[in-house]
PDB file of C-alpha atoms in Angstrom:
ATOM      1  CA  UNK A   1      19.926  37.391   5.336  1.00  0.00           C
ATOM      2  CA  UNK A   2      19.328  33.689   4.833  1.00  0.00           C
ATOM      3  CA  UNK A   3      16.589  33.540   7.199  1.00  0.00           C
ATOM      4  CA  UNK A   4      14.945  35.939   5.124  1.00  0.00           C
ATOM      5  CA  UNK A   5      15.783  33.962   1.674  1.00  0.00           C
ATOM      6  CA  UNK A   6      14.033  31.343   3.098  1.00  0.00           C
ATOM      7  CA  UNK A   7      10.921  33.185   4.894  1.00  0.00           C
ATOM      8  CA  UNK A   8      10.761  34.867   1.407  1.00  0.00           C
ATOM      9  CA  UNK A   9      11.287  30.670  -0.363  1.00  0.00           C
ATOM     10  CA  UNK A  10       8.189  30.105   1.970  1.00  0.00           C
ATOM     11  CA  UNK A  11       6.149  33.178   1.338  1.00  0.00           C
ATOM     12  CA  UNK A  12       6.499  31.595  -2.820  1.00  0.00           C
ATOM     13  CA  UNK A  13       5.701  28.091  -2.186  1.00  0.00           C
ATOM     14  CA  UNK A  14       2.515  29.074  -0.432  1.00  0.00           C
ATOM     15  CA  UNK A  15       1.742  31.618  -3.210  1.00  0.00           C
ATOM     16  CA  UNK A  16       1.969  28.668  -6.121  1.00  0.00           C
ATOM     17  CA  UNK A  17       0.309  25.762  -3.281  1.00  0.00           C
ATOM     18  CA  UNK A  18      -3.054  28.606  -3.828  1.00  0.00           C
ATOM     19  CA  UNK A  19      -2.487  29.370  -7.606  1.00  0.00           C
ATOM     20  CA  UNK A  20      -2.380  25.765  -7.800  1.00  0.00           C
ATOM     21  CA  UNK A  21      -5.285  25.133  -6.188  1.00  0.00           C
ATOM     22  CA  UNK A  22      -7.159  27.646  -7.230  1.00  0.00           C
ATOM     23  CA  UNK A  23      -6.507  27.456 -11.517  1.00  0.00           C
ATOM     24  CA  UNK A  24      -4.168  24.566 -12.002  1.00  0.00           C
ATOM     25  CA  UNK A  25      -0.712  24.581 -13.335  1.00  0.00           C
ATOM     26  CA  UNK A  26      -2.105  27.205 -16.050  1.00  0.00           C
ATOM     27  CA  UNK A  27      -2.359  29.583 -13.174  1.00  0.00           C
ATOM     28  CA  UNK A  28       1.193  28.739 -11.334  1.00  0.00           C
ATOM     29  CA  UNK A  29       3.331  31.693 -13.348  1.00  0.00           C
ATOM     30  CA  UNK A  30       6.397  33.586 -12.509  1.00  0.00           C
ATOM     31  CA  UNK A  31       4.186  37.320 -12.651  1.00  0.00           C
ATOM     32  CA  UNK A  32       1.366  35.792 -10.692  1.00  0.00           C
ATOM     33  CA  UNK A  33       3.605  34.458  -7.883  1.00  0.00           C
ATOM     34  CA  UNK A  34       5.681  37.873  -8.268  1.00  0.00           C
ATOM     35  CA  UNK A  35       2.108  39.602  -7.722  1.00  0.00           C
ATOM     36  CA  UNK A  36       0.731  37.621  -4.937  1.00  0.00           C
ATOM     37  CA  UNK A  37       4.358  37.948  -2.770  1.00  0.00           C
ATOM     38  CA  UNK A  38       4.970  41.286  -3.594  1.00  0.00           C
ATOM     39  CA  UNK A  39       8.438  40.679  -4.811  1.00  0.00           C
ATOM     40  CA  UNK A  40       9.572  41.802  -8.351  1.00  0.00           C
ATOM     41  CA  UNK A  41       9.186  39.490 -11.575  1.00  0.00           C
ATOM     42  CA  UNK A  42      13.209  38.784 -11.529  1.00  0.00           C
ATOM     43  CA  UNK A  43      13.234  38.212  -7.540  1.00  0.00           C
ATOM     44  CA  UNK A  44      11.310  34.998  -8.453  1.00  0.00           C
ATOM     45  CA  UNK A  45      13.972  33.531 -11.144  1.00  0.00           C
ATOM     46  CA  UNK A  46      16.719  34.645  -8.223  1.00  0.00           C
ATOM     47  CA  UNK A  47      14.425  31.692  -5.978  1.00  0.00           C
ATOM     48  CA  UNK A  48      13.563  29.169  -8.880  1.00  0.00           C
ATOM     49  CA  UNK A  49      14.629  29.037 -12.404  1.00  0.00           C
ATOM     50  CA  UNK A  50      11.110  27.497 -14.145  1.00  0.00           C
ATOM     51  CA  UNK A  51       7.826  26.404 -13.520  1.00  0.00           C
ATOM     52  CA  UNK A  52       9.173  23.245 -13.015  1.00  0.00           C
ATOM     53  CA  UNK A  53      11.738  24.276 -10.317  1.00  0.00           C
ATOM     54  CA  UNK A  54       8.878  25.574  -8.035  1.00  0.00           C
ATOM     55  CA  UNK A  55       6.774  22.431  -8.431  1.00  0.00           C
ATOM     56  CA  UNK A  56       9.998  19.911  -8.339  1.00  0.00           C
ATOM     57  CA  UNK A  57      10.574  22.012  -4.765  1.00  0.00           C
ATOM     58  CA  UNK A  58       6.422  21.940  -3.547  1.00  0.00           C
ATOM     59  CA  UNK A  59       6.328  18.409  -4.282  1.00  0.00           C
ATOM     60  CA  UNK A  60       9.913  17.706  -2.385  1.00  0.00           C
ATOM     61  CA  UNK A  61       7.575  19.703   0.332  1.00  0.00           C
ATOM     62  CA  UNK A  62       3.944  18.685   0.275  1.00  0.00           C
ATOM     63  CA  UNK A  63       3.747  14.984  -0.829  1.00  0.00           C
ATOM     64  CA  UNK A  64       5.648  13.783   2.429  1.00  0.00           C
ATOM     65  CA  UNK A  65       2.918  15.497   4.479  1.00  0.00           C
ATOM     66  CA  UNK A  66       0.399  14.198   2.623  1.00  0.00           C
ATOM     67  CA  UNK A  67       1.476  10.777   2.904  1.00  0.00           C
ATOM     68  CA  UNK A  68       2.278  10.692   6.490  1.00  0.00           C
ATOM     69  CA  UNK A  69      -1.228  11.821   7.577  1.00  0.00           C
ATOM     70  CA  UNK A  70      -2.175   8.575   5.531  1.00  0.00           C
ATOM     71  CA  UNK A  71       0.311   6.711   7.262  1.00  0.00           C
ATOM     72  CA  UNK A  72      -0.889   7.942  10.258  1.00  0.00           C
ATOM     73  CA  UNK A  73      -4.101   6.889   9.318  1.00  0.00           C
ATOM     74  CA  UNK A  74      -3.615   3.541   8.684  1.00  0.00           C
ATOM     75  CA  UNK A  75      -1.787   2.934  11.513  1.00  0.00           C
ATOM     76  CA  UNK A  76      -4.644   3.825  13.821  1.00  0.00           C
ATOM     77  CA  UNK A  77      -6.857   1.253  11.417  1.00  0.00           C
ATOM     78  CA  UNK A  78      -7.451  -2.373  13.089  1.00  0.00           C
ATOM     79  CA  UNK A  79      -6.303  -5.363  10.668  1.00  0.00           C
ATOM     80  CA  UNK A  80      -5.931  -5.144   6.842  1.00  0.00           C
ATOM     81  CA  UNK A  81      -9.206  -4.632   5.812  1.00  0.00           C
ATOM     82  CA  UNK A  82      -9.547  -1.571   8.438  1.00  0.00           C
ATOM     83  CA  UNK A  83      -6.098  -0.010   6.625  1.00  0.00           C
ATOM     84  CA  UNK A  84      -7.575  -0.057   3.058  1.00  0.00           C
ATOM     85  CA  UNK A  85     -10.355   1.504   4.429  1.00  0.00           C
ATOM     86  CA  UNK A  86      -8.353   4.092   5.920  1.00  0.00           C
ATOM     87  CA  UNK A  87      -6.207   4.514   3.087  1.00  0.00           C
ATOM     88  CA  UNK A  88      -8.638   5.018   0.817  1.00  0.00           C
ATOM     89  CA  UNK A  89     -11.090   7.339   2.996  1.00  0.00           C
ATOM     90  CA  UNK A  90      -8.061   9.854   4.220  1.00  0.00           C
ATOM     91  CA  UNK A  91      -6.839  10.490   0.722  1.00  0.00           C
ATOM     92  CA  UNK A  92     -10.110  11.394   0.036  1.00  0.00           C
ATOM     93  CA  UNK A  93     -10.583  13.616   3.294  1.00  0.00           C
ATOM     94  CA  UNK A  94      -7.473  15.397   2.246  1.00  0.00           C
ATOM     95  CA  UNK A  95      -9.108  16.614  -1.308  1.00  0.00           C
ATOM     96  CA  UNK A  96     -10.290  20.054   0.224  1.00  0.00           C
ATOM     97  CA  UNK A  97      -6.667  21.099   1.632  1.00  0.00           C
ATOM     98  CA  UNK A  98      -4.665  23.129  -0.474  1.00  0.00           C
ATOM     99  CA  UNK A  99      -1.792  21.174  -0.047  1.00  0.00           C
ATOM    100  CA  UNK A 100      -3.459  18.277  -1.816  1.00  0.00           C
ATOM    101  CA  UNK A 101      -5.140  20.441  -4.716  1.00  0.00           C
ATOM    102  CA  UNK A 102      -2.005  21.320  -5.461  1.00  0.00           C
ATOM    103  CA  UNK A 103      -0.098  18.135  -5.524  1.00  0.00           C
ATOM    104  CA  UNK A 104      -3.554  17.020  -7.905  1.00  0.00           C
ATOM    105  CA  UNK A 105      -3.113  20.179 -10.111  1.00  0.00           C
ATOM    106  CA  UNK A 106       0.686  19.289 -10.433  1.00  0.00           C
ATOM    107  CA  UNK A 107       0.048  15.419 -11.062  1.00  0.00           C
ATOM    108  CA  UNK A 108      -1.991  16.395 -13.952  1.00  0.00           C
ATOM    109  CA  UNK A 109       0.368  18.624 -15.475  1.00  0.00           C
ATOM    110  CA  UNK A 110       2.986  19.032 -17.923  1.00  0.00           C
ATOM    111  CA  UNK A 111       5.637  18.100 -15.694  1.00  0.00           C
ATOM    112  CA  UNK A 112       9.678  17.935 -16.920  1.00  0.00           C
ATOM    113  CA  UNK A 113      11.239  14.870 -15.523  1.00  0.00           C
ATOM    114  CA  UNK A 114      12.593  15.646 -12.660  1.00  0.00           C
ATOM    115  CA  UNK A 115       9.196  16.844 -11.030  1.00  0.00           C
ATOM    116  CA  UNK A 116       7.563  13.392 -12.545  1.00  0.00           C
ATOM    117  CA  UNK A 117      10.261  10.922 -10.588  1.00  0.00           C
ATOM    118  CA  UNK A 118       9.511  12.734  -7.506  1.00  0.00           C
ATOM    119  CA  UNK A 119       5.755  12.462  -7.967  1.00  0.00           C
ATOM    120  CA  UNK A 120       6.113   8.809  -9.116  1.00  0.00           C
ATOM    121  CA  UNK A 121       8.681   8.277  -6.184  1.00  0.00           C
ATOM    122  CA  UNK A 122       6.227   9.949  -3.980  1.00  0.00           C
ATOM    123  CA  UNK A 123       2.946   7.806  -5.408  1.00  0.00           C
ATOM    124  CA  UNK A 124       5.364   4.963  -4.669  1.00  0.00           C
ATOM    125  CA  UNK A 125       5.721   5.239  -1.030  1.00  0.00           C
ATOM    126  CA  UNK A 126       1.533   6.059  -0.986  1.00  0.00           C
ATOM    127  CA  UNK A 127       1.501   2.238  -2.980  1.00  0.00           C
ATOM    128  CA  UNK A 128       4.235   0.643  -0.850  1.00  0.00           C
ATOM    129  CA  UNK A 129       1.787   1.675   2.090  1.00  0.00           C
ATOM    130  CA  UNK A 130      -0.845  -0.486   1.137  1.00  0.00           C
ATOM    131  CA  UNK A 131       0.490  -3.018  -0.463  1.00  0.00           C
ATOM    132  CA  UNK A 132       1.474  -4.733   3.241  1.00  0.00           C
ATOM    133  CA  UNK A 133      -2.133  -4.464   4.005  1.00  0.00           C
ATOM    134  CA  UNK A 134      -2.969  -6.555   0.417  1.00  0.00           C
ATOM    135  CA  UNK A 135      -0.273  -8.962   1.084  1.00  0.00           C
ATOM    136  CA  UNK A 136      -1.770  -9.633   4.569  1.00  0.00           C
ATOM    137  CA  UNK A 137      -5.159 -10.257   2.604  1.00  0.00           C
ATOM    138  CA  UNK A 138      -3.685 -12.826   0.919  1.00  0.00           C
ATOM    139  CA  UNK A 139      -2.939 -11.212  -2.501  1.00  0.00           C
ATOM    140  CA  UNK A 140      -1.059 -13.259  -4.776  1.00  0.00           C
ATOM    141  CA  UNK A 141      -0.446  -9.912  -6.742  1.00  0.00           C
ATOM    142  CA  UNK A 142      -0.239  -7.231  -4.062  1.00  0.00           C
ATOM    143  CA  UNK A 143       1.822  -4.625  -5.791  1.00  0.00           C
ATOM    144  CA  UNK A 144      -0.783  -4.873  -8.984  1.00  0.00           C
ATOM    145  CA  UNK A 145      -3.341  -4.308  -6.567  1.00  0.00           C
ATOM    146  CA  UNK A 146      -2.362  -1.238  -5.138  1.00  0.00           C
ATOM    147  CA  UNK A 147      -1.788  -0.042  -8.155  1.00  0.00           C
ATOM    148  CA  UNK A 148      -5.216  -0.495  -9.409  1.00  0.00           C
ATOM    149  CA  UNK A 149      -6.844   0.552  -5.807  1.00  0.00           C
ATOM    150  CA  UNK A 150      -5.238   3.400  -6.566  1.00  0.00           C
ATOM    151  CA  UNK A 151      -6.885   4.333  -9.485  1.00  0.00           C
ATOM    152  CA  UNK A 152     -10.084   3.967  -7.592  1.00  0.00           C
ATOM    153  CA  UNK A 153      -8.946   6.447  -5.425  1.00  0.00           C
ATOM    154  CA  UNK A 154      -7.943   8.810  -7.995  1.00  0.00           C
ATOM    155  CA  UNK A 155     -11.034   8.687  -9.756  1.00  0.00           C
ATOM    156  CA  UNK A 156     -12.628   9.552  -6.479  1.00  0.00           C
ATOM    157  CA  UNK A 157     -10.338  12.575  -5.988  1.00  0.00           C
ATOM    158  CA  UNK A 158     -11.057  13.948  -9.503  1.00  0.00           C
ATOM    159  CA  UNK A 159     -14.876  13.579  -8.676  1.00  0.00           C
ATOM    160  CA  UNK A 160     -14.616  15.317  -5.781  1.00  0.00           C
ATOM    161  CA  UNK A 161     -12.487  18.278  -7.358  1.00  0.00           C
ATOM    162  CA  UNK A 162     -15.217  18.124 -10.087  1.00  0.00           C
ATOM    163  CA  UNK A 163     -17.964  18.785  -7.396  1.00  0.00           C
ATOM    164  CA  UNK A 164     -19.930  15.797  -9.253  1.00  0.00           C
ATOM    165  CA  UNK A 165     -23.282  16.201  -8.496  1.00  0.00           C
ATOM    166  CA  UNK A 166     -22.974  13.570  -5.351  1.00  0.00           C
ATOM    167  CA  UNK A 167     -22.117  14.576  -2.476  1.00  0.00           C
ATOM    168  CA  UNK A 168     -18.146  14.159  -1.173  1.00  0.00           C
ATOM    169  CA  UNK A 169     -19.580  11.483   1.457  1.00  0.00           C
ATOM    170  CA  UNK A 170     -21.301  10.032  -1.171  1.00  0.00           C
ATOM    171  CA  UNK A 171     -18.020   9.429  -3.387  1.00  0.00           C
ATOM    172  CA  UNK A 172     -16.192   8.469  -0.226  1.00  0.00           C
ATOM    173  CA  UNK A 173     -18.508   5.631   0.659  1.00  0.00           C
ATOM    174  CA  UNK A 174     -19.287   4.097  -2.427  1.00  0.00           C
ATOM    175  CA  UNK A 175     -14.765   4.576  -2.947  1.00  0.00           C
ATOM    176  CA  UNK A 176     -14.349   2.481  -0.031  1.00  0.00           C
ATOM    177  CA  UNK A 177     -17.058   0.351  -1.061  1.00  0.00           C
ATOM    178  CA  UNK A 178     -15.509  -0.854  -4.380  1.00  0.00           C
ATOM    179  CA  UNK A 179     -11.712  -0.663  -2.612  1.00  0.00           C
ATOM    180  CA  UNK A 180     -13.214  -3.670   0.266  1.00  0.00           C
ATOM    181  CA  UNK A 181     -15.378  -5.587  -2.279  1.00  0.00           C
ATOM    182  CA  UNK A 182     -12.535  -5.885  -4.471  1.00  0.00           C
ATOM    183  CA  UNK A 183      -9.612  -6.543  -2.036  1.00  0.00           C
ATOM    184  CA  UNK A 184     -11.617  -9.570  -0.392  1.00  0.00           C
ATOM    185  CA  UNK A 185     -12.002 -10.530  -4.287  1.00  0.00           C
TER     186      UNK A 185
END
């Protein structure tokens, strides 16, 4: 029985990780994830007891992944200036997997608190990635910088999403661009 709770837990996260990334948090509701499992309406609130719940749980899920394949990423990169690079170019690779629309769609949402600490604690550990790499460059403010890379990266993401008239690679270089120029200051 609880192997099937939880095959039936996983068959609802991966129904809300394509609402998600298909319409946004407008599109992550307790009838359309009823609909796309096949389970009734009040088998959902049995599973997760808001909106919230179900995104609290998908972040708890997704952002680790997520952030490990940057990890990974970085790790592979050769001296500081190679792990900004790859920091900021696999966040940017990710933008086409569901798993990352999603956590996008949920960052931009309405979020109750709960679900915002674990996105903030999750951005954290992205930020606490990179800021070794900064401090290596010699930042006097490497935290701050992070930060701010960060944003650069994020307004990358949302242009991708957009599909801005440039092309992804396009984005991606000119991303990585700005993130090198302005971490060798």
């Amino acid at each position: 029985m609880a192997e099937h709770r939880s095959m039936q837990r996983a068959a609802l996260l991966d129904a809300a990780r394509s609402l998600l990334s298909e319409g946004g948090t407008e599109a992550l509701t307790f009838p359309a994830l009823a609909e796309r499992t096949g389970l009734a309406r009040s088998s959902v609130y049995e599973y997760f007891r808001s909106r919230a719940a179900v995104v609290e749980e998908l972040c708890e899920a997704d952002f680790p992944v997520w952030a490990a394949e940057v990890e990974a990423a970085m790790a592979q990169a050769d001296g500081a200036e190679g792990k900004v690079e790859a920091y900021v170019r696999k966040q940017l690779e990710l933008v086409g997997d569901r798993r990352h629309r999603a956590v996008v769609a949920i960052s931009a949402s309405e979020l109750d608190a709960g679900a915002r600490e674990k996105i903030r604690a999750a951005h954290g550990g992205l930020i606490a990635m990179i800021v070794e790499a900064l401090a290596d460059l010699g930042h006097a403010e490497p935290r701050l910088t992070a930060m701010l890379l960060q944003g650069v990266v994020d307004a990358a993401v949302r242009r991708i999403e957009l599909g801005a008239a440039e092309h992804p690679d396009v984005i991606t270089r000119a991303a990585v661009s700005i993130a090198l120029d302005g971490v060798r200051g």
